Amino acid sequence: MCIAAPAQIIEINDNVATVDFGGVRQQAKLDLVSDVDVGRYVLVHSGYAIEVLSDQEAQESLEAWDELLKILDEEDAGKTNNQ
């Protein structure tokens, strides 16, 4: 399964951005997108920014990820309690 995750651009050097995934930072190439600036959100897949998100899209995507992580944490807690 392929998943693209939203990340905020923290810094841009040449055509590579340092992006932040809620505290986890990594490098993402900007070859596939245009109109990027520090502070904007992008979807990152396999080390590449593949889409620039509007503020509304970024907020919706971050909320969906938070909900998914909450569900996964609850499932993990349930498995631990059943063992």
Tab-separated table of C-alpha atoms in Angstrom:
chain	number	residue	atom	x	y	z
A	1	MET	CA	0.000	0.000	0.000
A	2	CYS	CA	1.251	3.488	-0.830
A	3	ILE	CA	0.505	6.359	1.509
A	4	ALA	CA	1.328	10.034	1.130
A	5	ALA	CA	1.541	11.984	4.370
A	6	PRO	CA	1.059	15.726	4.932
A	7	ALA	CA	4.111	17.656	6.083
A	8	GLN	CA	4.936	21.314	6.604
A	9	ILE	CA	7.902	22.817	4.782
A	10	ILE	CA	10.407	24.132	7.323
A	11	GLU	CA	13.311	25.024	5.037
A	12	ILE	CA	14.143	24.944	1.329
A	13	ASN	CA	17.676	24.514	-0.058
A	14	ASP	CA	17.922	24.359	-3.834
A	15	ASN	CA	15.217	21.851	-4.780
A	16	VAL	CA	15.092	19.948	-1.481
A	17	ALA	CA	12.860	20.827	1.454
A	18	THR	CA	13.160	19.935	5.090
A	19	VAL	CA	9.628	18.940	6.042
A	20	ASP	CA	8.025	18.305	9.426
A	21	PHE	CA	5.603	15.460	10.092
A	22	GLY	CA	4.390	16.514	13.542
A	23	GLY	CA	7.872	16.659	15.041
A	24	VAL	CA	9.622	14.193	12.751
A	25	ARG	CA	11.719	15.921	10.106
A	26	GLN	CA	13.070	14.565	6.846
A	27	GLN	CA	14.151	15.718	3.424
A	28	ALA	CA	11.734	15.799	0.486
A	29	LYS	CA	12.605	16.564	-3.118
A	30	LEU	CA	10.525	19.272	-4.784
A	31	ASP	CA	10.946	18.112	-8.394
A	32	LEU	CA	7.247	17.293	-8.827
A	33	VAL	CA	5.675	20.459	-7.390
A	34	SER	CA	5.809	24.198	-7.935
A	35	ASP	CA	4.737	27.272	-5.983
A	36	VAL	CA	6.158	26.043	-2.675
A	37	ASP	CA	7.237	28.238	0.211
A	38	VAL	CA	8.333	27.729	3.798
A	39	GLY	CA	5.228	27.200	5.924
A	40	ARG	CA	3.165	25.515	3.195
A	41	TYR	CA	2.000	21.928	3.516
A	42	VAL	CA	2.761	19.248	0.954
A	43	LEU	CA	1.901	15.593	0.571
A	44	VAL	CA	5.099	13.543	0.712
A	45	HIS	CA	5.516	10.067	-0.751
A	46	SER	CA	8.799	8.160	-1.053
A	47	GLY	CA	10.893	11.245	-0.398
A	48	TYR	CA	9.106	13.462	-2.921
A	49	ALA	CA	6.571	16.236	-2.382
A	50	ILE	CA	3.821	15.191	-4.777
A	51	GLU	CA	1.181	17.850	-4.112
A	52	VAL	CA	0.966	21.297	-2.521
A	53	LEU	CA	-2.001	21.551	-0.162
A	54	SER	CA	-4.216	24.545	0.490
A	55	ASP	CA	-4.589	25.535	4.146
A	56	GLN	CA	-8.019	23.860	4.264
A	57	GLU	CA	-6.754	20.658	2.612
A	58	ALA	CA	-3.816	20.532	5.023
A	59	GLN	CA	-6.088	20.946	8.059
A	60	GLU	CA	-8.493	18.251	6.834
A	61	SER	CA	-5.636	15.875	6.066
A	62	LEU	CA	-3.986	16.430	9.459
A	63	GLU	CA	-7.305	15.838	11.235
A	64	ALA	CA	-7.809	12.585	9.292
A	65	TRP	CA	-4.296	11.408	10.232
A	66	ASP	CA	-4.917	12.282	13.901
A	67	GLU	CA	-8.135	10.235	13.858
A	68	LEU	CA	-6.393	7.285	12.197
A	69	LEU	CA	-3.547	7.344	14.727
A	70	LYS	CA	-6.049	7.509	17.585
A	71	ILE	CA	-7.869	4.418	16.265
A	72	LEU	CA	-4.604	2.529	15.796
A	73	ASP	CA	-3.508	3.416	19.345
A	74	GLU	CA	-6.849	2.168	20.717
A	75	GLU	CA	-6.491	-1.092	18.773
A	76	ASP	CA	-2.955	-1.583	20.096
A	77	ALA	CA	-4.131	-0.905	23.652
A	78	GLY	CA	-6.912	-3.466	23.235
A	79	LYS	CA	-4.468	-6.113	22.003
A	80	THR	CA	-2.132	-5.434	24.931
A	81	ASN	CA	-4.981	-5.709	27.464
A	82	ASN	CA	-6.177	-9.008	25.958
A	83	GLN	CA	-2.809	-10.734	26.264
